[in-house]
Coordinates of C-alpha atoms in Angstrom, one line a residue:
X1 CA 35.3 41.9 68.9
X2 CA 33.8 44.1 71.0
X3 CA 36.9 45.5 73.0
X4 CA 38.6 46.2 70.2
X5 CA 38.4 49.7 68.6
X6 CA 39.0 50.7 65.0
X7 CA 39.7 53.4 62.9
X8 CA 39.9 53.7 59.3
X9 CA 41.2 56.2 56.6
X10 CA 40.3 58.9 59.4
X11 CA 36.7 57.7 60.3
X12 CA 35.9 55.2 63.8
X13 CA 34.1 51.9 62.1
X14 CA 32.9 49.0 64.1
X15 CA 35.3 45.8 63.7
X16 CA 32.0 43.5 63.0
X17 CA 31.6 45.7 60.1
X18 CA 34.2 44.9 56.2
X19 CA 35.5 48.8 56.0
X20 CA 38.6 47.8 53.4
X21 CA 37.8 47.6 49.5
X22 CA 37.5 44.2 48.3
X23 CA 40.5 44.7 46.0
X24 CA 42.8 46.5 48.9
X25 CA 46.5 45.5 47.3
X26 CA 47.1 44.4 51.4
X27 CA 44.1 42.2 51.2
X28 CA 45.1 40.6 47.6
X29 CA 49.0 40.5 48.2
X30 CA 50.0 41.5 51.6
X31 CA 51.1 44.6 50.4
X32 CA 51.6 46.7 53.2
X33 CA 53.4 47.9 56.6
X34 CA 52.7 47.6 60.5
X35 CA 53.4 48.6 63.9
X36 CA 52.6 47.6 67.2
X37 CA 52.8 49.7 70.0
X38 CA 53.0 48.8 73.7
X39 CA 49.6 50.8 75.6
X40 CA 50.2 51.0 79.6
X41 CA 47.3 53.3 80.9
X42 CA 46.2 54.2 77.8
X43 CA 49.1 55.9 76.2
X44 CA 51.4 54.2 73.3
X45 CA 54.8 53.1 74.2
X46 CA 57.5 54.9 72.0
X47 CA 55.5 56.4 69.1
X48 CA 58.4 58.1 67.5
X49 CA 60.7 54.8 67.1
X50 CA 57.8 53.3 66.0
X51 CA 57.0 55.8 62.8
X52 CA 60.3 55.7 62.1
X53 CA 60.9 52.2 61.5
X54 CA 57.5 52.4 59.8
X55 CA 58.4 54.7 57.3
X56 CA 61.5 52.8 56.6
X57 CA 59.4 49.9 55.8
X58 CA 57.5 51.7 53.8
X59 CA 60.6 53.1 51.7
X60 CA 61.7 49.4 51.8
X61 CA 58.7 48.4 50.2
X62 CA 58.4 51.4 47.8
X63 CA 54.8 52.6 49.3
X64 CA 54.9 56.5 49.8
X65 CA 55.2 57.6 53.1
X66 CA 51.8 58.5 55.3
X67 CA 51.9 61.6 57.5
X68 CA 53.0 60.6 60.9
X69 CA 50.6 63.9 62.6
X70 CA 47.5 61.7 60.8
X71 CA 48.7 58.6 62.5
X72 CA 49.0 60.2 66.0
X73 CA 45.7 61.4 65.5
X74 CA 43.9 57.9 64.5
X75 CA 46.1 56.4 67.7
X76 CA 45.4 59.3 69.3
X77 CA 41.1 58.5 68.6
X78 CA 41.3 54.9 69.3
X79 CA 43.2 55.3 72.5
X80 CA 40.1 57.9 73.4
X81 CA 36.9 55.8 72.9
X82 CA 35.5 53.8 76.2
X83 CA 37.7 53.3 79.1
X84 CA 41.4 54.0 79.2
X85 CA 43.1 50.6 78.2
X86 CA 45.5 49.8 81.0
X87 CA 47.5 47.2 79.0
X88 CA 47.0 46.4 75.3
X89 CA 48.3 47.0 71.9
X90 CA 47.5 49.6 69.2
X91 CA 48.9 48.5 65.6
X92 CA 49.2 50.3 63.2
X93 CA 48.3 49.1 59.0
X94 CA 49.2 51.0 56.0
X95 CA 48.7 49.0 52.5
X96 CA 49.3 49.6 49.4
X97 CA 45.8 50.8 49.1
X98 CA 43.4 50.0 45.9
X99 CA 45.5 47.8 43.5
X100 CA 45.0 44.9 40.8
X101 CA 44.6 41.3 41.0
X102 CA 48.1 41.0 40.8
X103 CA 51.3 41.9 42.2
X104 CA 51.4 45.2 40.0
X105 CA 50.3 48.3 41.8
X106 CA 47.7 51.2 40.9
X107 CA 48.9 54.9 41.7
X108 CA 46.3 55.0 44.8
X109 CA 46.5 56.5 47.9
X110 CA 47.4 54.3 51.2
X111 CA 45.3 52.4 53.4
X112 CA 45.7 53.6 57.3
X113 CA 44.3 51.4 59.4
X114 CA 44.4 51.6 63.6
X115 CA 43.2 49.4 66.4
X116 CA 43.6 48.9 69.6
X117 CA 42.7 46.3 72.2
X118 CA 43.4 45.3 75.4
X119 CA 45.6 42.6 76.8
X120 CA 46.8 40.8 79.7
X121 CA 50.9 41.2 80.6
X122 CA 52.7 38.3 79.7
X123 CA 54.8 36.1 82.2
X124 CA 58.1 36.2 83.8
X125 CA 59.2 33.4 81.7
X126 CA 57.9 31.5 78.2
X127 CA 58.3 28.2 76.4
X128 CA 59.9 28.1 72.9
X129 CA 60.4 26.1 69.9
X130 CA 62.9 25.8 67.1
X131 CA 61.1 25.4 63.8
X132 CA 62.5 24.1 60.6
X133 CA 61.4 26.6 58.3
X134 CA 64.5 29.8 57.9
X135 CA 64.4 33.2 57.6
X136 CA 66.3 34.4 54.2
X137 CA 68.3 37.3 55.2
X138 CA 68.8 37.6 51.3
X139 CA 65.3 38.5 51.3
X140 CA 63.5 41.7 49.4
X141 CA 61.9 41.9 52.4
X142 CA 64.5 40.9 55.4
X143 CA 64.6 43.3 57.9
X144 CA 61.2 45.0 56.9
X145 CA 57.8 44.4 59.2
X146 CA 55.6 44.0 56.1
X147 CA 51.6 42.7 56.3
X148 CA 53.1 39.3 54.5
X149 CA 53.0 36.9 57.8
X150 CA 51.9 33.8 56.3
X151 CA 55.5 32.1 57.1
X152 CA 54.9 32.8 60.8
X153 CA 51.2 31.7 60.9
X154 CA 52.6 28.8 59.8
X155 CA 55.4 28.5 62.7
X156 CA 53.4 29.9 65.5
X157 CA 50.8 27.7 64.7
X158 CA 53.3 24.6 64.4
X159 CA 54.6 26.0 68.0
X160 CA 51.4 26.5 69.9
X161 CA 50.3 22.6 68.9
X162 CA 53.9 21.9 70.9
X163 CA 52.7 24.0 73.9
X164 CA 55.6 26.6 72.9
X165 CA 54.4 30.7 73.3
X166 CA 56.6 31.4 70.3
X167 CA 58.7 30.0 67.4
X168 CA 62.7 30.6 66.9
X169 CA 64.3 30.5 63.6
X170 CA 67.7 30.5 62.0
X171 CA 68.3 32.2 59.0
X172 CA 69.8 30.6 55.4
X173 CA 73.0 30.3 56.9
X174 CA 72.0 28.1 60.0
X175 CA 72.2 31.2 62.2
X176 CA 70.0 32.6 64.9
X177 CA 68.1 34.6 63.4
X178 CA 65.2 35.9 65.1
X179 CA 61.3 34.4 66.5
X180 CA 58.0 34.6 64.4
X181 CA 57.3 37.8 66.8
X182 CA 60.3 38.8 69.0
X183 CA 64.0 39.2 68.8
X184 CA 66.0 36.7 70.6
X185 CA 69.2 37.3 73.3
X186 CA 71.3 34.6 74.5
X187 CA 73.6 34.8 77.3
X188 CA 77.0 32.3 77.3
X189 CA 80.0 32.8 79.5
X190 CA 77.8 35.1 81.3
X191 CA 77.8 38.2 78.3
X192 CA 74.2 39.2 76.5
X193 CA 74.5 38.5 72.4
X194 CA 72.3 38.9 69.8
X195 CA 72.0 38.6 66.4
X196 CA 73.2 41.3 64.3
X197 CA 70.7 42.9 61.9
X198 CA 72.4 41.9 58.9
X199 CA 71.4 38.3 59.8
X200 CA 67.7 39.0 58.7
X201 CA 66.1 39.7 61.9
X202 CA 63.8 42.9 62.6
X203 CA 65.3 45.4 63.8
X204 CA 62.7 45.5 66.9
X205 CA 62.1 48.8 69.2
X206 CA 62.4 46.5 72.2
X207 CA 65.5 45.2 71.4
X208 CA 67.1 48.6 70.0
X209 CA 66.1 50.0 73.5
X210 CA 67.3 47.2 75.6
X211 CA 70.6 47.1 73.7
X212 CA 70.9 51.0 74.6
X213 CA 69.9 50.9 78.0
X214 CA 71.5 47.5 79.3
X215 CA 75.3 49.4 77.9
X216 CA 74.1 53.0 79.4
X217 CA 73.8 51.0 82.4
X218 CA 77.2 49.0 82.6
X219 CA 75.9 45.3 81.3
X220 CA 77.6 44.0 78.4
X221 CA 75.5 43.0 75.5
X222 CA 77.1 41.8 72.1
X223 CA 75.8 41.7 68.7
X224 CA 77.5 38.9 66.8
X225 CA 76.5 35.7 64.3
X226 CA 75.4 32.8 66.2
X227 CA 75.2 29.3 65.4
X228 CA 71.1 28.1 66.3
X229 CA 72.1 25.4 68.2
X230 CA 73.4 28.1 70.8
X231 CA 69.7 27.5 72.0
X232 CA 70.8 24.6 73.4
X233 CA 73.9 25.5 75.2
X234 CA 73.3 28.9 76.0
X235 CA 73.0 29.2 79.9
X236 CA 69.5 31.9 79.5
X237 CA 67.4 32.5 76.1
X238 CA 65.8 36.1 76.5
X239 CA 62.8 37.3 73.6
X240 CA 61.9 40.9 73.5
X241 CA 58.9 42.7 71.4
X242 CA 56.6 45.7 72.2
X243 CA 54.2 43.6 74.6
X244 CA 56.7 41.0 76.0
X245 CA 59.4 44.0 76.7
X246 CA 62.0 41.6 78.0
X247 CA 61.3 38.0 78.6
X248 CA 62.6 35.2 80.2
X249 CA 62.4 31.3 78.2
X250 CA 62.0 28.3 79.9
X251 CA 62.0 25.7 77.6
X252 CA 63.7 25.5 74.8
X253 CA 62.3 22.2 72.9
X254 CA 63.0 19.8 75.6
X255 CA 65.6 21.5 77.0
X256 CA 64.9 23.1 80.2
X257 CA 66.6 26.3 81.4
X258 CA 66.3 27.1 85.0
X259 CA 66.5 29.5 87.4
X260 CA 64.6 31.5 84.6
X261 CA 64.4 34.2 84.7
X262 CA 68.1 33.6 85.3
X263 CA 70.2 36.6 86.6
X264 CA 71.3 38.2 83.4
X265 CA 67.5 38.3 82.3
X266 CA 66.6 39.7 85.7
X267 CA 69.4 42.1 85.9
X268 CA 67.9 43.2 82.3
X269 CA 64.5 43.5 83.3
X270 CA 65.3 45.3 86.1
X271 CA 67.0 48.2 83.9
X272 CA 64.3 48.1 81.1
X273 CA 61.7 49.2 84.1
X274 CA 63.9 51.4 85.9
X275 CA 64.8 53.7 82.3
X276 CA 61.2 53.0 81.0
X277 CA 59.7 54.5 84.0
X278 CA 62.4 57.4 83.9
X279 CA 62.2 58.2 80.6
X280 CA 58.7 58.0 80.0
X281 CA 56.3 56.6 77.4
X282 CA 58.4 58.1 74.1
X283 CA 61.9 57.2 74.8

């Protein structure tokens, strides 16, 4: 683990070396919130969109809110130490901090945990699977980007034995709902749609900025229910998070989608650069 760099409760530790209590409340239950931000030449990609939908998790969850300045700091440490990272990822963990062998909570302060690491940019286009496991967008939790991943270790895992990048799943309803990491687009009768957040999906930074800048720039792009098996009529399947940005699909099961990117992903990957190089790395 040597290229990736840590920092703890306000202190640089080695990631060979156990820094979180034994009885952490994330470590014992999950309890907690994260972030991943986007790092292009070692700055993070839209830090402010980021702590804000961190703090609403952390409302969601009913943690107390951590002081953003202390974050940008520990980001701010990580991002410092050895070279500049010229593509990567810097998450950011708070838990729930000390807490019981149950799902009860002590009164203790969080657990802020950075690191960063570098990466390689992923491709034009990706393979996909549908899983049959659902999101449930009636869910404590739906909508919230809590430490509890275990459902999509389980899907991602079932996806990359299938020689898929990433796992798409509906919701309780049968809708689309979202992937194990990403937000999903769809394009039919040539128009952009998405799900809309009430169907249980995150509501991602990539896909609240490619939803603004794709309209600011004249394409249409809908937010509506969608049955799951649009994946397999829909003429281009798009996924979006903080490392993909926007990202083309190839194969959806079987199914084969090609040109891809097609032109409605291109045309959309050509505005997320051109406003992400205008606006600059806190949009």
């Amino acid at each position: 683990m040597s290229d990736i760099r840590v920092w703890v409760d306000g202190q640089v530790v080695d990631a060979d070396v156990p820094s979180i209590r034994a009885l952490d409340h994330g470590v014992t239950v999950g309890d907690g919130a994260f972030e991943t931000c986007k790092i292009v030449d070692g700055e993070a990609f839209a830090m402010t969109r980021h702590l804000r939908r961190l703090g609403r998790t952390l409302s969601g969850l009913g943690l107390p809110q951590v002081d953003d300045a202390r974050v940008r700091e520990g980001v701010k440490e990580v991002l410092s130490l050895g070279d500049p990272i010229a593509f990567g990822r810097v998450r950011i963990t708070v838990t729930g901090g000390a807490g019981p062998l149950s799902s009860d909570r002590h009164d203790s302060p969080p657990t802020i945990v950075i690191a960063s690491t570098p990466s390689s940019p992923h491709a034009p286009s990706a393979a996909v699977v549908t899983v049959p496991w659902v999101r449930n967008e009636r869910a404590a939790t739906a909508g919230l980007k809590t430490t509890s991943y275990a459902e999509n270790v389980i899907a991602i895992t079932h996806a990359r034995a299938r020689g898929a990048e990433e796992a798409l799943l509906a919701n309780t309803r049968g809708e689309l709902c979202e992937g194990t990491a990403s937000n999903v687009f769809v394009v039919t009768d040539g128009v952009l749609r998405t799900p809309p957040l009430d169907s249980g999906c995150l509501a991602g930074i990539t896909r609240e900025l490619a939803i603004e800048w794709c309209r600011e720039a004249g394409l249409e792009v809908v937010e509506e229910v969608l049955p799951f098996d649009v994946l397999q009529t829909a003429d281009e399947v798009i996924i979006s998070n903080s490392s993909r940005d926007v990202q083309g699909v190839h194969l959806v099961d079987d199914r084969e989608l090609s040109p891809a990117p097609g032109p409605v992903t291109a045309r959309m990957v050509e505005i997320w650069r051109t406003a992400e190089a205008d606006l600059g790395m806190d949009p």
